[in-house]
XYZ file of C-alpha atoms in Angstrom:
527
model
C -195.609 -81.781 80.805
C -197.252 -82.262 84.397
C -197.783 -78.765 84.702
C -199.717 -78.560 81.351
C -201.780 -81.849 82.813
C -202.208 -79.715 85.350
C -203.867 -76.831 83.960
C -206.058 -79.053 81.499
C -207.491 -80.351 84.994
C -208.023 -76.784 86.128
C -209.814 -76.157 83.054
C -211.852 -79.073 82.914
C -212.799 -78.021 86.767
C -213.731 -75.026 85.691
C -211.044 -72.879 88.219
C -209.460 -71.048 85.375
C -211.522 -67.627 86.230
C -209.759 -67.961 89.873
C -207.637 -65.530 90.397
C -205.162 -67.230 92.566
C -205.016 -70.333 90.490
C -204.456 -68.587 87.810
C -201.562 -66.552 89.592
C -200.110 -69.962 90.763
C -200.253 -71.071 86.790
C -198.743 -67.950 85.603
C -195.950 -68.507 87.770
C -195.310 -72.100 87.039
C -195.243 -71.546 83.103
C -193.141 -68.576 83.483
C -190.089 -70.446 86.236
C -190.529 -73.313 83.414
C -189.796 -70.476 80.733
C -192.630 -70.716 78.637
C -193.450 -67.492 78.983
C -195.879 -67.347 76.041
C -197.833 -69.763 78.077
C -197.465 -67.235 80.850
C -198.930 -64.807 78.964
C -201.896 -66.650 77.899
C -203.267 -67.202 81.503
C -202.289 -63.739 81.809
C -204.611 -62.280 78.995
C -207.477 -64.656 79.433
C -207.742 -63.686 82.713
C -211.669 -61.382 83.289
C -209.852 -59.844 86.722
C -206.270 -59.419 87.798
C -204.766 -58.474 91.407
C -201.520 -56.868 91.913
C -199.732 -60.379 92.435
C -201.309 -61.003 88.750
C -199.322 -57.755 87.300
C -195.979 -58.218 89.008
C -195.583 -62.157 88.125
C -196.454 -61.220 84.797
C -194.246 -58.440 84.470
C -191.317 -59.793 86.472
C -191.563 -63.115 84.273
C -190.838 -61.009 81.030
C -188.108 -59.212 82.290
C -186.541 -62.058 83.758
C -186.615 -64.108 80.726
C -185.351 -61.243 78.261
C -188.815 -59.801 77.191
C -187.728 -56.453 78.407
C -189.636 -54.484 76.225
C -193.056 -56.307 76.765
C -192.654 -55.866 80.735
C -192.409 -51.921 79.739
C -195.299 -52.398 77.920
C -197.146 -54.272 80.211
C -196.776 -52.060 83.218
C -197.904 -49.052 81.303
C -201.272 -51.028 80.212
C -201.230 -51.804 84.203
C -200.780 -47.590 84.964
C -204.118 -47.361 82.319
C -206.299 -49.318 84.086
C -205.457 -47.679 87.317
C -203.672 -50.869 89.334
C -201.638 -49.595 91.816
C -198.013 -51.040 91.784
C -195.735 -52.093 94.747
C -192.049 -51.339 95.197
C -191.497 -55.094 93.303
C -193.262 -53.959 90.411
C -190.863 -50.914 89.814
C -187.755 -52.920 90.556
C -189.251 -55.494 87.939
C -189.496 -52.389 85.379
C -186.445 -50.865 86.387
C -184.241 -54.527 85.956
C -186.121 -54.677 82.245
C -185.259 -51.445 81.540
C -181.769 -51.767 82.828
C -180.966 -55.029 80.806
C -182.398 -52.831 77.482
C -179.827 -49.666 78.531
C -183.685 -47.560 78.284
C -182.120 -44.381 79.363
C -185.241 -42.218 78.732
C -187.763 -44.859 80.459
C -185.809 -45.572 83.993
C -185.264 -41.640 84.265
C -189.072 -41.524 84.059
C -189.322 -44.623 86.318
C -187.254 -42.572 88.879
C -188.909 -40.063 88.939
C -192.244 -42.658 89.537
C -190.842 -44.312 91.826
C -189.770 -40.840 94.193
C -193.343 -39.959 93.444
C -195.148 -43.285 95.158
C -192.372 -42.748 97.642
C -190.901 -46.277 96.535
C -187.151 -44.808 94.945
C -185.619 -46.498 98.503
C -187.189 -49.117 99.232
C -183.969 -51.984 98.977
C -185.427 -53.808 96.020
C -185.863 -50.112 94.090
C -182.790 -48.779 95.448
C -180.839 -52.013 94.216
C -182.423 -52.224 90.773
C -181.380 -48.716 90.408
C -178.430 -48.488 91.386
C -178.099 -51.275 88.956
C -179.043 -49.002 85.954
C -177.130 -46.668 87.286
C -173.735 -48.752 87.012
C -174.557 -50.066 83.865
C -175.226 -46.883 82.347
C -171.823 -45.287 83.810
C -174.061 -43.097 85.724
C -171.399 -43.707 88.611
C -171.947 -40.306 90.740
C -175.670 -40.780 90.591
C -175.222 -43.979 92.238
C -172.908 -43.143 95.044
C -175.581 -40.656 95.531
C -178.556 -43.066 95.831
C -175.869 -44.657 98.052
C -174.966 -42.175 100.385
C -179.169 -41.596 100.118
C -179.984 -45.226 101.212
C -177.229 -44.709 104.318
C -178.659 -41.874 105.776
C -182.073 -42.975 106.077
C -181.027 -46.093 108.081
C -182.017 -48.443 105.078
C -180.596 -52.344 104.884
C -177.851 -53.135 102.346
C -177.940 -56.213 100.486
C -174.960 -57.722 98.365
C -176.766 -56.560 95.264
C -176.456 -52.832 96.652
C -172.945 -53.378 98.026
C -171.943 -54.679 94.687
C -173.441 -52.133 92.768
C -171.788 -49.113 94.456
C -168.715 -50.980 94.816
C -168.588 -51.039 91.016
C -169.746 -47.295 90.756
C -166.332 -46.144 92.956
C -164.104 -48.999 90.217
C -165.646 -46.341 87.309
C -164.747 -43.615 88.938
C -161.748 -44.885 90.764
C -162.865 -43.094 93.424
C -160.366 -45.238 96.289
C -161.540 -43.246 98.972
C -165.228 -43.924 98.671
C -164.082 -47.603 97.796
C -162.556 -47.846 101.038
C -165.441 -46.823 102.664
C -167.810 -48.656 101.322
C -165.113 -51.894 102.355
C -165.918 -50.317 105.740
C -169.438 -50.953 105.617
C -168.798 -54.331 104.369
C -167.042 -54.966 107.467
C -170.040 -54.237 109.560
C -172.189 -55.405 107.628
C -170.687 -59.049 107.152
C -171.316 -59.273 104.012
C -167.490 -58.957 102.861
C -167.330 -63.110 103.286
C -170.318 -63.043 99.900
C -168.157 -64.129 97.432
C -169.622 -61.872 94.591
C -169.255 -58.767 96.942
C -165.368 -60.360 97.609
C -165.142 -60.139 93.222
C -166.562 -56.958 93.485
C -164.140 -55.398 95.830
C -160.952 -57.008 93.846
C -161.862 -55.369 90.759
C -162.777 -51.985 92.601
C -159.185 -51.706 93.866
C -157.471 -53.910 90.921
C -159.623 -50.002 88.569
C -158.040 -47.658 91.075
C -154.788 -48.553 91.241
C -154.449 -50.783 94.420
C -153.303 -53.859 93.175
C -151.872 -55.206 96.991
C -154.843 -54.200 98.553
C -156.860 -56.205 95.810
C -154.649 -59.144 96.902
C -155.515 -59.079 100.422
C -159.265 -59.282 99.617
C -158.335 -62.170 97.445
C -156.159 -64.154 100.104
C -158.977 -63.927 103.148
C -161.620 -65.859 101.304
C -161.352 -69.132 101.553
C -164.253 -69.882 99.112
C -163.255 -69.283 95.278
C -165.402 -69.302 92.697
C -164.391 -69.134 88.913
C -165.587 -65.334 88.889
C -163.524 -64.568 92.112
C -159.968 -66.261 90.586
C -160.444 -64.434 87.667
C -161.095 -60.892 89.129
C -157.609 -61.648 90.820
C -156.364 -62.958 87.620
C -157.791 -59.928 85.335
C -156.144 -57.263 88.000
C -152.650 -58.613 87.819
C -152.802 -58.725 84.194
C -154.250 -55.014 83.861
C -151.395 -54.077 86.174
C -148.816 -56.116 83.648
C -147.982 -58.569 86.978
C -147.447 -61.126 84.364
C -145.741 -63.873 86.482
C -148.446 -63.583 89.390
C -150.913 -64.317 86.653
C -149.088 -67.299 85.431
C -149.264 -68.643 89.302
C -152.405 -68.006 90.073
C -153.238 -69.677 86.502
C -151.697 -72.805 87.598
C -152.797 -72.700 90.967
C -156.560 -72.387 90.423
C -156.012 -75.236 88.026
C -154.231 -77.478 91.312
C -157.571 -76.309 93.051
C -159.527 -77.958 90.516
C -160.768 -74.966 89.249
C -160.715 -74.835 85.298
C -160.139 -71.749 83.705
C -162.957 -70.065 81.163
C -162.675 -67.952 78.534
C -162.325 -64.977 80.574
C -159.253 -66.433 82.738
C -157.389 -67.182 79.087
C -158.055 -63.397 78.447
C -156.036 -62.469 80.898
C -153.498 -64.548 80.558
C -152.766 -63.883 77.449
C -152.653 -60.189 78.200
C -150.481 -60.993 80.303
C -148.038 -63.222 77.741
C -148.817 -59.654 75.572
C -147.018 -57.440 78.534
C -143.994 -59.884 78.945
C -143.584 -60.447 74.965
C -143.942 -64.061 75.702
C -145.025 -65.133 71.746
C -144.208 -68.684 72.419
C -146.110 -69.368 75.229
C -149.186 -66.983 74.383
C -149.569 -69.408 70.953
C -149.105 -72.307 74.009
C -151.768 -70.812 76.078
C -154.162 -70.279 72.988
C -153.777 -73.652 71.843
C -153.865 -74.877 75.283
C -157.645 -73.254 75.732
C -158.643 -74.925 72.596
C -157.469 -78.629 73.173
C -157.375 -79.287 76.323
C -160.106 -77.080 77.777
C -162.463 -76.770 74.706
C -163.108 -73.237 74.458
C -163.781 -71.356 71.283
C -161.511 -68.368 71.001
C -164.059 -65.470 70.487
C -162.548 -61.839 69.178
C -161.295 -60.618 72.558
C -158.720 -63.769 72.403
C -157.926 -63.468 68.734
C -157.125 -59.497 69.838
C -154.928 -60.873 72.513
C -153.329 -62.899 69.862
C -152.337 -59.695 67.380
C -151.208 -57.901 70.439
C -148.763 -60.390 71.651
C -147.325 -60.677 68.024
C -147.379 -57.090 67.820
C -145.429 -56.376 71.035
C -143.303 -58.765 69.897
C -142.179 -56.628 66.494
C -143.771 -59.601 64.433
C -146.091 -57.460 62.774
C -146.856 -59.922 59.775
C -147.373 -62.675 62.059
C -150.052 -60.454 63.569
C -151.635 -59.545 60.101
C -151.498 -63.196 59.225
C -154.086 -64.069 62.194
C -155.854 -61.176 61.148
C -156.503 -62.742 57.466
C -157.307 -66.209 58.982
C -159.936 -65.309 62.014
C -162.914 -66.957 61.647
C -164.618 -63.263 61.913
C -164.192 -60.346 60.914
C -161.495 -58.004 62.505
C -163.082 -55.237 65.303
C -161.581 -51.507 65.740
C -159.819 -52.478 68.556
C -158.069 -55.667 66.690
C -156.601 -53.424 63.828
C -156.082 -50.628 66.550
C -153.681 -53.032 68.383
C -152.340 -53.411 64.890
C -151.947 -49.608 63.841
C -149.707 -48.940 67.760
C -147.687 -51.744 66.404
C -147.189 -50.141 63.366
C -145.961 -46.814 65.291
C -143.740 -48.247 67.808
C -142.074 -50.443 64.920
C -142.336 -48.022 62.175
C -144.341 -50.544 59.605
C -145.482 -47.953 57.431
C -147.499 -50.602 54.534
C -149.564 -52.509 57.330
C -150.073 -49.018 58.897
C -151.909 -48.044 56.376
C -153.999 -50.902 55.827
C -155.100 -50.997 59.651
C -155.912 -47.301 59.516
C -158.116 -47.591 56.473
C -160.184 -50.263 57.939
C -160.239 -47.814 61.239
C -161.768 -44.945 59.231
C -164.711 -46.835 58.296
C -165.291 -48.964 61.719
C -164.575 -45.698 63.899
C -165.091 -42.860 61.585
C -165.493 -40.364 64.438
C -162.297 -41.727 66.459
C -159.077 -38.857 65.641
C -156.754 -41.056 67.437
C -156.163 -43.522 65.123
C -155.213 -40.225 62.221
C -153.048 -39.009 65.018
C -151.010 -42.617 65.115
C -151.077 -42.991 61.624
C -149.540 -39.384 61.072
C -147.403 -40.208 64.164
C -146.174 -43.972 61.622
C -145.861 -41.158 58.744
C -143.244 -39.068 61.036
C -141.061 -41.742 61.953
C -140.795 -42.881 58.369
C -140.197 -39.231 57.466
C -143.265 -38.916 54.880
C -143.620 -35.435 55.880
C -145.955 -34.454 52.448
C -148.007 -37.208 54.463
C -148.157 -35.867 57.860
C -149.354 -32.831 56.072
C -151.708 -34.308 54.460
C -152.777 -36.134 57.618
C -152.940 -33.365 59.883
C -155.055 -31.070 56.773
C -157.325 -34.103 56.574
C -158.186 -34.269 60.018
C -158.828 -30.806 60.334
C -160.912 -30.109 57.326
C -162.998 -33.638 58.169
C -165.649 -33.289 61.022
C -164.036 -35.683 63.044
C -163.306 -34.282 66.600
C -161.289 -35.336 68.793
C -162.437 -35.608 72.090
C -160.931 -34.034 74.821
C -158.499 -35.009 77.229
C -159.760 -35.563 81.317
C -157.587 -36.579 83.749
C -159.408 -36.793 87.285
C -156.825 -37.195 90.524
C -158.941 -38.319 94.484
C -157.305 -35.853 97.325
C -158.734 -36.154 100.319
C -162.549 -37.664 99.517
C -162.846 -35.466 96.431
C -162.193 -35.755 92.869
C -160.680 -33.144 91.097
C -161.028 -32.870 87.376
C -158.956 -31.605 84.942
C -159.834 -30.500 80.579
C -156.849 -29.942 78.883
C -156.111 -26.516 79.512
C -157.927 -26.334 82.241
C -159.131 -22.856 83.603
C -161.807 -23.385 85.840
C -160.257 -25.109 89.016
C -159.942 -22.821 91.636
C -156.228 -24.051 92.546
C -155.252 -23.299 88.578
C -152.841 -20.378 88.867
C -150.789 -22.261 91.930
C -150.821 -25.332 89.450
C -149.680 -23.950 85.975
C -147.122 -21.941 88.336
C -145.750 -25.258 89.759
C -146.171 -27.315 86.542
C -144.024 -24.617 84.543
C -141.369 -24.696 87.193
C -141.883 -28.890 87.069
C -140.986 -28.742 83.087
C -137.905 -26.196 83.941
C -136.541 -28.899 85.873
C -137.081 -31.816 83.466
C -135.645 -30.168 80.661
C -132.529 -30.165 82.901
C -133.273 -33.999 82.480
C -133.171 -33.752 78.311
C -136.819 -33.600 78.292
C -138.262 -31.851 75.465
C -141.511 -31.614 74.373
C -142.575 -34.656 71.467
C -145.023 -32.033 69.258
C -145.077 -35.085 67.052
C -148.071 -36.131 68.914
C -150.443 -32.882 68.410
C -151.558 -32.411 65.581
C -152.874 -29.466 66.126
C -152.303 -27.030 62.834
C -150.441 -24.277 64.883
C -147.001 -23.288 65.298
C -144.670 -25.360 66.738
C -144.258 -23.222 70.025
C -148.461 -23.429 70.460
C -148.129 -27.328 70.250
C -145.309 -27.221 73.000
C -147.934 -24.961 74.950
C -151.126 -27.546 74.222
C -148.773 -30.336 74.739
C -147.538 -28.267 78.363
C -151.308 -28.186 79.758
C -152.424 -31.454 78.947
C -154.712 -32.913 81.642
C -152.812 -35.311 83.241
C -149.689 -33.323 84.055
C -152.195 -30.703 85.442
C -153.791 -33.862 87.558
C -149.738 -34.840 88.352
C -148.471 -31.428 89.604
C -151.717 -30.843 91.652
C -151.298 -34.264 93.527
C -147.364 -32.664 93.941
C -149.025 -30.420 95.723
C -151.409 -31.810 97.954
C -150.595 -35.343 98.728
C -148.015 -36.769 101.711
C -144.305 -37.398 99.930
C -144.724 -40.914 100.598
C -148.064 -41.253 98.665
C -148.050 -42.699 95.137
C -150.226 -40.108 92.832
C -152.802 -42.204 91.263
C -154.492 -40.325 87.739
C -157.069 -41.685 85.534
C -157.622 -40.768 82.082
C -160.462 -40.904 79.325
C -158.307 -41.466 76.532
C -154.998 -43.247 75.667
C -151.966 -41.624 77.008
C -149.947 -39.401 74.655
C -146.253 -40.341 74.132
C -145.198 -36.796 75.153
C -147.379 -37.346 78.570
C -145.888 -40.845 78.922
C -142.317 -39.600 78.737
C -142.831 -36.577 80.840
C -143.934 -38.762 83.160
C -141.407 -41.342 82.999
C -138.739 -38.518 84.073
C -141.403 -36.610 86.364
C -141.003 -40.318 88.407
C -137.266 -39.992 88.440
C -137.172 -36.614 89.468
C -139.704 -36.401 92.314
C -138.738 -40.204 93.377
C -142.449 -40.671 93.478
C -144.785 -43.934 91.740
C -146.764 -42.114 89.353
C -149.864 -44.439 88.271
C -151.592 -43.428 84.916
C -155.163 -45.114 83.895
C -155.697 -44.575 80.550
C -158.350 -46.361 78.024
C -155.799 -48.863 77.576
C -154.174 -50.336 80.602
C -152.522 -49.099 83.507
C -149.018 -47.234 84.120
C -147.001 -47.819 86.701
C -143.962 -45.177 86.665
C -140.881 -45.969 89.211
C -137.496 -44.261 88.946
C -137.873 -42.776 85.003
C -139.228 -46.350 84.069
C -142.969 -47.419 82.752
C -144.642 -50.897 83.665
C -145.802 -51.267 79.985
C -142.416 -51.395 78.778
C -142.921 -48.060 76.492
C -145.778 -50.659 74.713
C -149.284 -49.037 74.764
């Protein structure tokens, strides 16, 4: 209201042409977030100086009028204004909250052409588009860019490429980057400190995401539940319950993402009891809405739990409607229990929310061949290959020694590939010493039953297992990471692979991670 008594006095003065009073307005309207005001100022003004263009522009982006800072700054490239290295990072931020793939690839490219791609607000809004984009490599590169020419890190950077290495679960450039951090000083930022849990809670390192934890005294709500959300991705169910209660001591209330976790983490124990505690616990007492990620949580635990009815039941009554990923939790209960009616019903509602997706016709075949409806796993497996549904395919990716080695399934290209298959086959020999034998169930491939024990044989994350056989020190756990869910044949080869080799075999797949210790699996054979 002052400000607004404010400008009528300008007016009536007769300052409104000034350029720097009108700057100064523009600035107060748009930190009081009436950015239409803003814009008025803006548009009335007869000249404009570059402070004029990036207030204006950096006001829209910041208060969610991405698309009108895009415009804006090409109206300011028309009438010839030259920008600064704040006016790209404004863009870049706008363009980054909008996931505008096409426009920051051009901005890039602007930006490398005023010689403004590293300057640290650039580089950091960037690197920023980057991350959110899952352009991981192509930040580590800006990264590794930034380093060499001797420019200053912020915690925006440091966070940003910290999350780049969590996507790739690249542990090796992780750790590296925590030595920078360690220079630097800025591992005591608290964000950077939440940053660096999650990077080593994605790649495997759940101790070493501990120790980062434990050396900040400062906690914020985002840095207890990045602890929190790692032990529950690693299914350390009872640290999660501590920590749970602890924060709480602390006087630190959980939010909606802390009750996420935990009731993951009731969902890896098969605690039913106490998940429906926790659930109603975040509603009461803490007044928090459930939203569809808890309600998911919810069908999960009942699931896991074999009370598949229970978890239909919540299903029916959500106040929403059900996502892929709520009657996908359903369908896997369905397989591992054998519940061939509710099967059915979660797969039909999968077809039309994720036409394209041929995992969930592989579990539903997969519920067909435990019930032994064979006419239906025919009809499945005919379906699915006369349909135009692909299914896409499997990459497992394995860190030895600062590089990351890729594998397709049936990989041909790497140049280690003949030693591999050579050691894998001789791997299987010995395993089906152990009773292992290949689960063809789980391709369904329409081939002959000794191709599908071939495809099954050079799937990409027992070529990613037999090459870190190979290369990595006995004592070293082999950490893979996979783009899709984990086949059962895969999950049981590794199971014994554990036992055999006495090694921990740890398996990131789309769902959760594996931990495999002496022929046994951390998810309790529940994925």
């Amino acid at each position: 209201m002052e400000g607004k008594a404010c400008h009528a006095q300008i007016i009536y003065v007769g300052l409104q042409t000034d350029v720097l009073t009108s700057n100064m307005l523009i600035n107060m309207y748009a930190k009081c977030g009436l950015v239409d005001c803003a814009r008025k100022v803006f548009d009335k003004m007869p000249e404009r100086s570059l402070v004029s263009w990036n207030t204006m522009i950096g006001s829209l982006a910041q208060n969610g009028e991405e698309q009108e800072a895009l415009t804006l700054f090409i109206g300011m490239q028309r009438e010839g204004t030259t920008c600064s290295e704040f006016t790209v990072s404004s863009v870049l931020c706008a363009c980054a909250a909008k996931c505008a793939m096409f426009e920051c690839k051009q901005l890039h490219a602007f930006a490398i052409k005023a010689a403004t791609d590293l300057n640290v607000f650039v580089g950091t809004a960037l690197l920023r588009w980057y991350v959110q984009n899952e352009l991981y490599e192509e930040a580590l590169v800006l990264f590794h860019k930034a380093q060499m020419m001797g420019l200053e890190q912020n915690q925006f950077t440091i966070s940003s490429t910290i999350c780049a290495c969590a996507g790739l679960a690249a542990l090796i450039e992780g750790n590296q980057v925590h030595a920078v951090l360690r220079k630097t000083g800025l591992g005591s930022n608290i964000y950077v400190a939440s940053s660096l849990i999650d990077m080593y809670a994605k790649c495997g390192c759940i101790g070493e995401a501990y120790i980062v934890f434990h050396s900040m005294e400062e906690r914020s709500i985002v840095f207890w539940n990045a602890m929190i959300s790692g032990f529950a991705r690693h299914a350390h169910s009872l640290e999660v319950m501590i920590l749970f209660e602890k924060m709480q001591q602390m006087s630190m209330y959980p939010n909606e993402v802390t009750y996420i976790a935990v009731l993951s983490a009731c969902s890896h124990m098969g605690l039913v009891e106490k998940g429906q505690k926790y659930f109603n616990l975040m509603i009461k007492e803490h007044s928090l809405s459930p939203n569809v990620l808890h309600y998911s949580c919810m069908v999960d635990i009942f699931g896991r739990a074999g009370q598949i009815h229970e978890a239909y039941e919540m299903i029916k009554n959500m106040p929403f409607h059900a996502t892929a990923s709520i009657w996908g939790s359903l369908l896997s209960s369905c397989r591992v229990y054998g519940n061939l009616e509710l099967a059915e019903v979660a797969a039909k509602q999968l077809f039309v929310l994720e036409p394209n997706n041929a995992g969930n016709h592989i579990l539903l075949s997969n519920v067909y061949a435990a019930n032994k409806k064979w006419e239906e796993v025919a009809k499945s497996r005919k379906l699915l290959k006369e349909s135009e549904v692909k299914k896409e395919r499997g990459k497992s990716w394995i860190e030895i020694k600062d590089k990351v080695h890729s594998f397709m399934v049936g990989e041909r290209n790497h140049p280690k590939i003949a030693e591999i298959y050579s050691k894998l086959d001789h791997l299987v020999e010995e395993l089906e010493k152990l009773d292992y034998k290949a689960e063809t169930a789980h391709d369904l491939h329409y081939v002959e039953e000794g191709r599908k024990q071939e495809l099954l044989r050079h799937h990409s994350e027992k070529l990613a297992l037999t090459f870190g056989l190979m290369c990595l020190p006995s004592n070293a756990p082999i950490r893979i990471m996979k783009n899709l869910r984990i086949c059962g044949d895969c999950h049981s080869f590794m199971k014994l692979a554990s036992s055999f080799t006495g090694r921990e075999i740890i398996v990131r797949d789309t769902n959760r991670f594996h931990h495999f210790r002496n022929g046994c699996c951390s998810c309790g054979d529940f994925w």
